[in-house]
Short mmCIF file of C-alpha atoms in Angstrom, two decimals:
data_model
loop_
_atom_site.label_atom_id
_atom_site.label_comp_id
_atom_site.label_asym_id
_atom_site.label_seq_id
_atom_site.Cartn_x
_atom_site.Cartn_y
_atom_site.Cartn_z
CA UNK T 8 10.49 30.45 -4.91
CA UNK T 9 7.19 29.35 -3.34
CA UNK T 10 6.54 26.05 -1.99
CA UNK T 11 3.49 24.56 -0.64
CA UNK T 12 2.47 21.15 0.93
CA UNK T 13 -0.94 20.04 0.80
CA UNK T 14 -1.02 17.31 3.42
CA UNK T 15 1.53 17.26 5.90
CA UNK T 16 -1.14 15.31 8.12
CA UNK T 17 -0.45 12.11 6.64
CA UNK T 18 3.60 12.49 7.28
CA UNK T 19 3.20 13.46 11.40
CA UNK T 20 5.97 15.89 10.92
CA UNK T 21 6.24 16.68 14.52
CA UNK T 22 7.80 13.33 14.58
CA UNK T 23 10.59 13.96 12.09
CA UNK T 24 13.21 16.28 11.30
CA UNK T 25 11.81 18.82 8.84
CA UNK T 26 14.44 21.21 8.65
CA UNK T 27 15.84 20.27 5.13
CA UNK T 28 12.50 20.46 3.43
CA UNK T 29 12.08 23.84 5.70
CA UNK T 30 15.18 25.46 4.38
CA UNK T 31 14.80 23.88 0.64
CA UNK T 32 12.56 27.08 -0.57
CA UNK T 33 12.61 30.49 0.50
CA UNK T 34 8.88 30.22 1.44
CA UNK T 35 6.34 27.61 2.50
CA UNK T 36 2.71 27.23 3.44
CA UNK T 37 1.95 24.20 4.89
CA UNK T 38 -1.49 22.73 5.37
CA UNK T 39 -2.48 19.58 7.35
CA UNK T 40 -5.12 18.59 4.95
CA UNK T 41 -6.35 20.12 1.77
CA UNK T 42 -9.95 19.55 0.24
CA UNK T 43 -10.54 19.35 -3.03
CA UNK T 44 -12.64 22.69 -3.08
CA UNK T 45 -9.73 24.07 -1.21
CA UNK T 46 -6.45 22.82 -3.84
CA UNK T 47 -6.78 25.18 -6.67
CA UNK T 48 -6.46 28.57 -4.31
CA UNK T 49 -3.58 26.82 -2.53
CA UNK T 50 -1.41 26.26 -5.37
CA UNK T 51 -2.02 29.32 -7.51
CA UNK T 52 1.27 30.97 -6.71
CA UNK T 53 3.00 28.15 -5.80
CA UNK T 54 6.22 26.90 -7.90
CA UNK T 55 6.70 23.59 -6.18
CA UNK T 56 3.69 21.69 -4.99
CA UNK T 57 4.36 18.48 -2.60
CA UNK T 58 1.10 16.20 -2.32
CA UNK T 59 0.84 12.30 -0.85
CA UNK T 60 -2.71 11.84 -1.58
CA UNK T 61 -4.17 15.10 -2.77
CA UNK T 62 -5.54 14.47 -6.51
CA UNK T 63 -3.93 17.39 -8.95
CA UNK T 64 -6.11 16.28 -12.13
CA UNK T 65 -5.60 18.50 -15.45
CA UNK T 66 -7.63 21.66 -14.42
CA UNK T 67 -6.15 22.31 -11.62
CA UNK T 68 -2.46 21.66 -13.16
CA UNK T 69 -3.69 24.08 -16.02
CA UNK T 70 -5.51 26.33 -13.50
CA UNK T 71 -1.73 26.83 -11.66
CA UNK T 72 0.55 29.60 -13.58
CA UNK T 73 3.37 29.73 -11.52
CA UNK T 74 3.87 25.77 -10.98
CA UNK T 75 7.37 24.07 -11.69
CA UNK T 76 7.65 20.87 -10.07
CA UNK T 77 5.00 18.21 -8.88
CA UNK T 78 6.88 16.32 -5.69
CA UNK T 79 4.67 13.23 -4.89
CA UNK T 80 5.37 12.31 -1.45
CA UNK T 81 4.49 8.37 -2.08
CA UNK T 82 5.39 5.83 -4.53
CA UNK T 83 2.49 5.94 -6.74
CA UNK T 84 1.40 8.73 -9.15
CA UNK T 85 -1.47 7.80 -10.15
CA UNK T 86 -3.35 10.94 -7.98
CA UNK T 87 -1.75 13.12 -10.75
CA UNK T 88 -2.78 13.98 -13.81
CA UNK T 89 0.67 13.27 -15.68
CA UNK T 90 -0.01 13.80 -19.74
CA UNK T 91 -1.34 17.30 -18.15
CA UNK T 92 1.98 17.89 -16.29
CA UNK T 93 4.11 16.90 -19.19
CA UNK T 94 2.20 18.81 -21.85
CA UNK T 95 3.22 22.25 -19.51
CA UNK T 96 6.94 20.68 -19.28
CA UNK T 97 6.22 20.41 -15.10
CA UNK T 98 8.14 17.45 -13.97
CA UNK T 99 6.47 14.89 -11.36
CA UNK T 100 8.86 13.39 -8.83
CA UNK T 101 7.90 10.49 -6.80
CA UNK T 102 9.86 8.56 -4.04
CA UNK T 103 10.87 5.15 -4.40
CA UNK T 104 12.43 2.47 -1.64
CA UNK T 105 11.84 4.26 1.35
CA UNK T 106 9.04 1.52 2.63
CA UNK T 107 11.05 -1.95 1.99
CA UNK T 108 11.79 -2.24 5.34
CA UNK T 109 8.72 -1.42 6.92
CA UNK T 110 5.94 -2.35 4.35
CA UNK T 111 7.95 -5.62 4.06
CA UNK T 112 7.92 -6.48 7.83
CA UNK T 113 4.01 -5.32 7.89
CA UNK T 114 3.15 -7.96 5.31
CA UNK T 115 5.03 -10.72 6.94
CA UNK T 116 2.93 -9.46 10.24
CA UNK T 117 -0.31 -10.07 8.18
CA UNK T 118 0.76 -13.18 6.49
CA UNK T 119 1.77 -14.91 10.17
CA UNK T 120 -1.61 -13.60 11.48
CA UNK T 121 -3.48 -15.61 8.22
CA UNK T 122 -1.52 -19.04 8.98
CA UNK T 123 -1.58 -19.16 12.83
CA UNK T 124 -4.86 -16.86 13.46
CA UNK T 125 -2.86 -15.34 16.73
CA UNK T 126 -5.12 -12.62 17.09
CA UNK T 127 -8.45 -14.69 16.63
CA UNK T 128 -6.84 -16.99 19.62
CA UNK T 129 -5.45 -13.60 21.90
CA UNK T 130 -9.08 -12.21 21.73
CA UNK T 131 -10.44 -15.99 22.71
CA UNK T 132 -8.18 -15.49 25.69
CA UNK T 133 -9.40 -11.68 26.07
CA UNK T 134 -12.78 -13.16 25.98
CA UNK T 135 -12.51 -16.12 28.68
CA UNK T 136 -12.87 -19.11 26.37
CA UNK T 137 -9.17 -20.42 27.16
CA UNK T 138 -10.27 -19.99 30.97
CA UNK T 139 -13.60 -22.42 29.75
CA UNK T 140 -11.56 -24.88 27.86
CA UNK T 141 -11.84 -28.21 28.93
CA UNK T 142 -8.25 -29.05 27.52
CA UNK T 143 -4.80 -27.45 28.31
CA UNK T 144 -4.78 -25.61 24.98
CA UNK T 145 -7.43 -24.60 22.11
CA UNK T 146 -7.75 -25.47 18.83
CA UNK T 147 -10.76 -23.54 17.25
CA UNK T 148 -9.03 -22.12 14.53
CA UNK T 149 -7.04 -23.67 11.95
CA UNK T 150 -3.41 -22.98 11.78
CA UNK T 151 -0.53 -23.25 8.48
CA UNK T 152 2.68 -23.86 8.44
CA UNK T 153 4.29 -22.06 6.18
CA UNK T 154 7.51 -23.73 5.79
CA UNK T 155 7.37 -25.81 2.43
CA UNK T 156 4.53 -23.72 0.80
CA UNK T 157 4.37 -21.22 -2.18
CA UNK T 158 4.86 -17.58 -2.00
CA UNK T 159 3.47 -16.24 -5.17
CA UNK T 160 4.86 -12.21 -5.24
CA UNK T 161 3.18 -9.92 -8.12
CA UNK T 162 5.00 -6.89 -8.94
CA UNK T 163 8.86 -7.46 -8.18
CA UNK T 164 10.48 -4.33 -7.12
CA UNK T 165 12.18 -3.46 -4.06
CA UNK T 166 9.09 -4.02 -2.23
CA UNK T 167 8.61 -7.46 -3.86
CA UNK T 168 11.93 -8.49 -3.31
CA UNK T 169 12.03 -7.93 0.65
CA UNK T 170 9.22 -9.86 1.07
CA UNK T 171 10.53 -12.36 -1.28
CA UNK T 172 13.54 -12.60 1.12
CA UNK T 173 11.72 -12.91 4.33
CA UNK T 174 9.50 -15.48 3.17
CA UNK T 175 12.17 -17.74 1.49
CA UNK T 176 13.92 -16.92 5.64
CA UNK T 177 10.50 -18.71 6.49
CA UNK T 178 11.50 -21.81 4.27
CA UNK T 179 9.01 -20.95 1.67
CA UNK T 180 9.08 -21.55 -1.96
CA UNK T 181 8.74 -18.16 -3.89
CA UNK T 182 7.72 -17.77 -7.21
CA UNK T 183 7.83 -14.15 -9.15
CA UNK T 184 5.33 -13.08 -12.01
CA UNK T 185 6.32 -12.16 -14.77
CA UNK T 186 6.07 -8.29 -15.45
CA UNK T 187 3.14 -7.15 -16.87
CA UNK T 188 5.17 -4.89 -19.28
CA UNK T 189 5.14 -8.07 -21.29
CA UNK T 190 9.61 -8.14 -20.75
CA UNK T 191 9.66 -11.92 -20.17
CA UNK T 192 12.56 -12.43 -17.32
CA UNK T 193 14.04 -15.59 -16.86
CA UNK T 194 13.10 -17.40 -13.46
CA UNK T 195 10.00 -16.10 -13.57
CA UNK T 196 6.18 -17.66 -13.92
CA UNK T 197 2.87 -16.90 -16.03
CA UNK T 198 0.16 -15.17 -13.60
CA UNK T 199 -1.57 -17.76 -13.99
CA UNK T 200 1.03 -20.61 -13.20
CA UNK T 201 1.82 -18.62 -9.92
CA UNK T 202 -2.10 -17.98 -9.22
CA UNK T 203 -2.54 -22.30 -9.96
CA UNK T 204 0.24 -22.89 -7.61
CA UNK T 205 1.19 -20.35 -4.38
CA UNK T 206 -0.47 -21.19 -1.31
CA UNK T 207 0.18 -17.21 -0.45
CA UNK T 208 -0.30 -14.21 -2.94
CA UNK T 209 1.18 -11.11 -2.45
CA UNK T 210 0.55 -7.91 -4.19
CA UNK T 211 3.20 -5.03 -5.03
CA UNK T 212 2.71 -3.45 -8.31
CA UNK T 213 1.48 -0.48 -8.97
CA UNK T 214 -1.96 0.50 -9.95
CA UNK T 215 -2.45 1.08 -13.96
CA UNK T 216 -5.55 1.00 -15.91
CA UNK T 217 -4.10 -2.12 -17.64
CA UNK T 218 -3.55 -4.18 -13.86
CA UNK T 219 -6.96 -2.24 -12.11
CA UNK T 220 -9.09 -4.78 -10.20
CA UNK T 221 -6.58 -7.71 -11.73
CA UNK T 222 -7.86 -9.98 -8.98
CA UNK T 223 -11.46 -10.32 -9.57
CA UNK T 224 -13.74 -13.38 -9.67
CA UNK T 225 -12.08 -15.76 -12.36
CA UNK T 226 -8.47 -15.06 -10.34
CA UNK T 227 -10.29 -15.44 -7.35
CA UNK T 228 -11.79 -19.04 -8.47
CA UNK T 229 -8.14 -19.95 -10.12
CA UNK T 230 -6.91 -19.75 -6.20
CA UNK T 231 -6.37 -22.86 -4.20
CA UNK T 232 -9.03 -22.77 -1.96
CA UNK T 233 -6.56 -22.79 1.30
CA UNK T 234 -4.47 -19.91 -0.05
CA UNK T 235 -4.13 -16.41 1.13
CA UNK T 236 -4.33 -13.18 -0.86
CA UNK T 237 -2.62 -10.38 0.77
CA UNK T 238 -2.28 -6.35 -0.90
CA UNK T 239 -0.21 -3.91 0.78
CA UNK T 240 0.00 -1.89 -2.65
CA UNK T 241 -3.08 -0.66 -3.76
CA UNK T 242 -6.86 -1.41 -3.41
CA UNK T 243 -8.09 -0.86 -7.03
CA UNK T 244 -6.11 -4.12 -7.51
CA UNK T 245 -8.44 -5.71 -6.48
CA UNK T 246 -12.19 -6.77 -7.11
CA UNK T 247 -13.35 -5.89 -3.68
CA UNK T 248 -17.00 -6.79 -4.30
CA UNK T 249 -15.53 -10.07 -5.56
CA UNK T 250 -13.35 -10.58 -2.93
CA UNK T 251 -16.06 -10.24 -0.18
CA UNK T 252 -18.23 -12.94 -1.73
CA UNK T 253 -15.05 -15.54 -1.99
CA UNK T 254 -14.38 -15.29 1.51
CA UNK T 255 -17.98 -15.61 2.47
CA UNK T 256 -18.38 -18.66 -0.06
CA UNK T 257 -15.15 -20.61 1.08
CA UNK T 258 -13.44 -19.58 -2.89
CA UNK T 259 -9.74 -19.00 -0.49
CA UNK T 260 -8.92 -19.47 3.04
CA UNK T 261 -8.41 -16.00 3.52
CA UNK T 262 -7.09 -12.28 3.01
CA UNK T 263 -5.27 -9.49 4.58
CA UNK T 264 -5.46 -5.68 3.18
CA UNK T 265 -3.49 -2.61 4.14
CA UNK T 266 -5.13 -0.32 1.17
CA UNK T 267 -8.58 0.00 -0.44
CA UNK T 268 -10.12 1.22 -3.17
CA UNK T 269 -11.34 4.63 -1.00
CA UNK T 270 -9.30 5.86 1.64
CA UNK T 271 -10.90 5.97 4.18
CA UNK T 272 -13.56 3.87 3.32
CA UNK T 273 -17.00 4.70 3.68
CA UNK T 274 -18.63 2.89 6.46
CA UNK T 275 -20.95 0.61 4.26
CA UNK T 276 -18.10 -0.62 1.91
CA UNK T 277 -18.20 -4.50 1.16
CA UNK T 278 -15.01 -5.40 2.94
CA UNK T 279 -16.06 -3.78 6.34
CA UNK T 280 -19.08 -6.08 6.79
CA UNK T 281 -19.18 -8.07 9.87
CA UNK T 282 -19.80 -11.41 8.83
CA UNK T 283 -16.76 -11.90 6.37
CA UNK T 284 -14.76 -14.58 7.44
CA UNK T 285 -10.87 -14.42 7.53
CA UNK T 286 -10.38 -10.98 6.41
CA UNK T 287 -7.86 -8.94 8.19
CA UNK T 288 -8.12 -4.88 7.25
CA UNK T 289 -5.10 -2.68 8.44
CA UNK T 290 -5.84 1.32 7.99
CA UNK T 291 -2.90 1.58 5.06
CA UNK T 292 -0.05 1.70 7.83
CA UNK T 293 2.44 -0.74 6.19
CA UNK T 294 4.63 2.51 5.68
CA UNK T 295 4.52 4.44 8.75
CA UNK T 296 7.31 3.72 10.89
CA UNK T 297 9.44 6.63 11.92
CA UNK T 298 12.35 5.78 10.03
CA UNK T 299 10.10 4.99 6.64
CA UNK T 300 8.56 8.35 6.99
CA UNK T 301 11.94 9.95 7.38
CA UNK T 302 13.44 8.35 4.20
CA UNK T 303 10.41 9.42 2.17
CA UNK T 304 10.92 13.59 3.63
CA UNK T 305 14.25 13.37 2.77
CA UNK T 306 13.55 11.90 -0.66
CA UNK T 307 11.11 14.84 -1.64
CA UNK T 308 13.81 17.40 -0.52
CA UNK T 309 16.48 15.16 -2.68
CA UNK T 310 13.79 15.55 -5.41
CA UNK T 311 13.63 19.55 -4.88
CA UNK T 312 17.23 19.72 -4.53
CA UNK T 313 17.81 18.11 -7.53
CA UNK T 314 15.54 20.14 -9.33
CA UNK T 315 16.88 23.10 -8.62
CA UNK T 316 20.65 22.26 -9.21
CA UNK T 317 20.72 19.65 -12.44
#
């Protein structure tokens, strides 16, 4: 049984212990980072393919003889091509709950660095304009309180629910979308009741073709123009062209982004311009502590294992 994984880079496996997913298969081959020029050769023979980012559309699924099992090392599938997979009976297993903790914390980081603009004031101090005040203090930027105000949370999984937690431990009021799947839950609001009303958006739902760019110029306008949008699922969520222009134009107070539409993005993308005020861009690192990383390994050998002993 051959096994092969396509981009360790993005796990740092020097960090972890590796030894399960080592011993899972007789063989491995293990590459860093795999181009797309480069995936078809390295899965030919393989019967187990692990990828976290690496696209596996329908040719290459259909160009692989010997593959078994897709293991997504992520959350999302939506780099894989799954009518393909299921039409060759090759299941695709994904890992689910191994960021709450750390994807949760991350997005309280960037919602206290919206409301109290921290890091605008650390680099003012960096930068000598504390030492030039002519007051005690400074008071350039302005700050929320968040105690009192609306959390609005769209997509209401485990990741939604941490952060629902940790904002309520703020004193906020949270209110939960309902799902998308069109299952109407009790205690939970319209999209566009929680877009009228939250002072703070939050974004956790996966990417489909039904919820892709979701939050474009008419949600953007909807907003209360002091309320945050933050994303820490995924970038094609949201209108980023849009986006760009309501923070430039005063539409919301501001935004805060682990994830983008292209990883990494391109240096001219719209988002990365200089002069967009209140925008906060974090390289996709909501999931990367140690222990998250860990949980997510040892879910794609639970996946393999599982696999191989129904």
């Amino acid at each position: 049984m051959r096994g092969v994984f396509l981009d360790t880079l993005t796990m740092k496996p020097e960090e972890l212990d590796t030894s399960a997913l080592e011993n899972a298969l007789e063989h491995w081959d293990f590459f860093a980072t795999t181009s797309p020029d480069e995936t078809a050769a390295r899965i030919a023979s393989a019967d187990v393919v692990i990828t976290n980012k690496v696209v596996l559309d329908r040719a290459l699924i259909e160009s692989a003889p010997s593959l078994k099992l897709i293991c997504v090392c992520a959350t999302g599938t939506n780099n894989i091509d799954l009518g393909a997979a299921a039409e060759k009976n090759i299941p695709v297993k994904n890992v689910t709950g191994y960021t709450g903790s750390s994807l949760a914390q991350h997005t309280i980081a960037l919602l206290l660095a919206l409301a109290t603009r921290w890091h605008q004031y650390a680099d003012d101090v960096k930068n000598g304009r504390w030492s030039q005040s002519p007051i005690f203090c400074r008071l350039d930027y302005p700050v929320m309180e968040l105690a009192g105000k609306t959390l609005g949370i769209i997509g209401y999984g485990d990741l939604g629910q941490k952060v629902a937690q940790l904002g309520e431990a703020l004193g906020m009021r949270v209110l939960v979308a309902q799902s998308a799947t069109g299952e109407q839950k009790p205690g939970r609001v319209s999209v566009e009741q929680l877009v009228a009303e939250s002072d703070v958006i939050s974004l956790h739902c996966p990417l489909t073709e039904q919820n892709k760019q979701m939050v474009n110029r008419e949600f953007l306008a909807a907003m209360k123009d002091s309320a945050f949008l933050i994303n820490t699922a995924r970038g094609g969520l949201v209108d980023e062209t849009a986006l760009a222009e309501a923070l430039r134009n005063g539409v919301i107070a501001g935004a805060a982004l682990d994830v983008l539409s292209v990883e990494p993005p391109p240096a001219n993308h719209p988002l990365l311009e200089s002069d967009i005020p209140n925008l906060i861009i974090t390289p996709h690192n909501a999931w990367i502590s140690r222990e998250s990383r860990q949980r997510l390994l040892d879910g794609v050998v639970n996946n393999i294992q599982g696999w191989l002993q129904p």
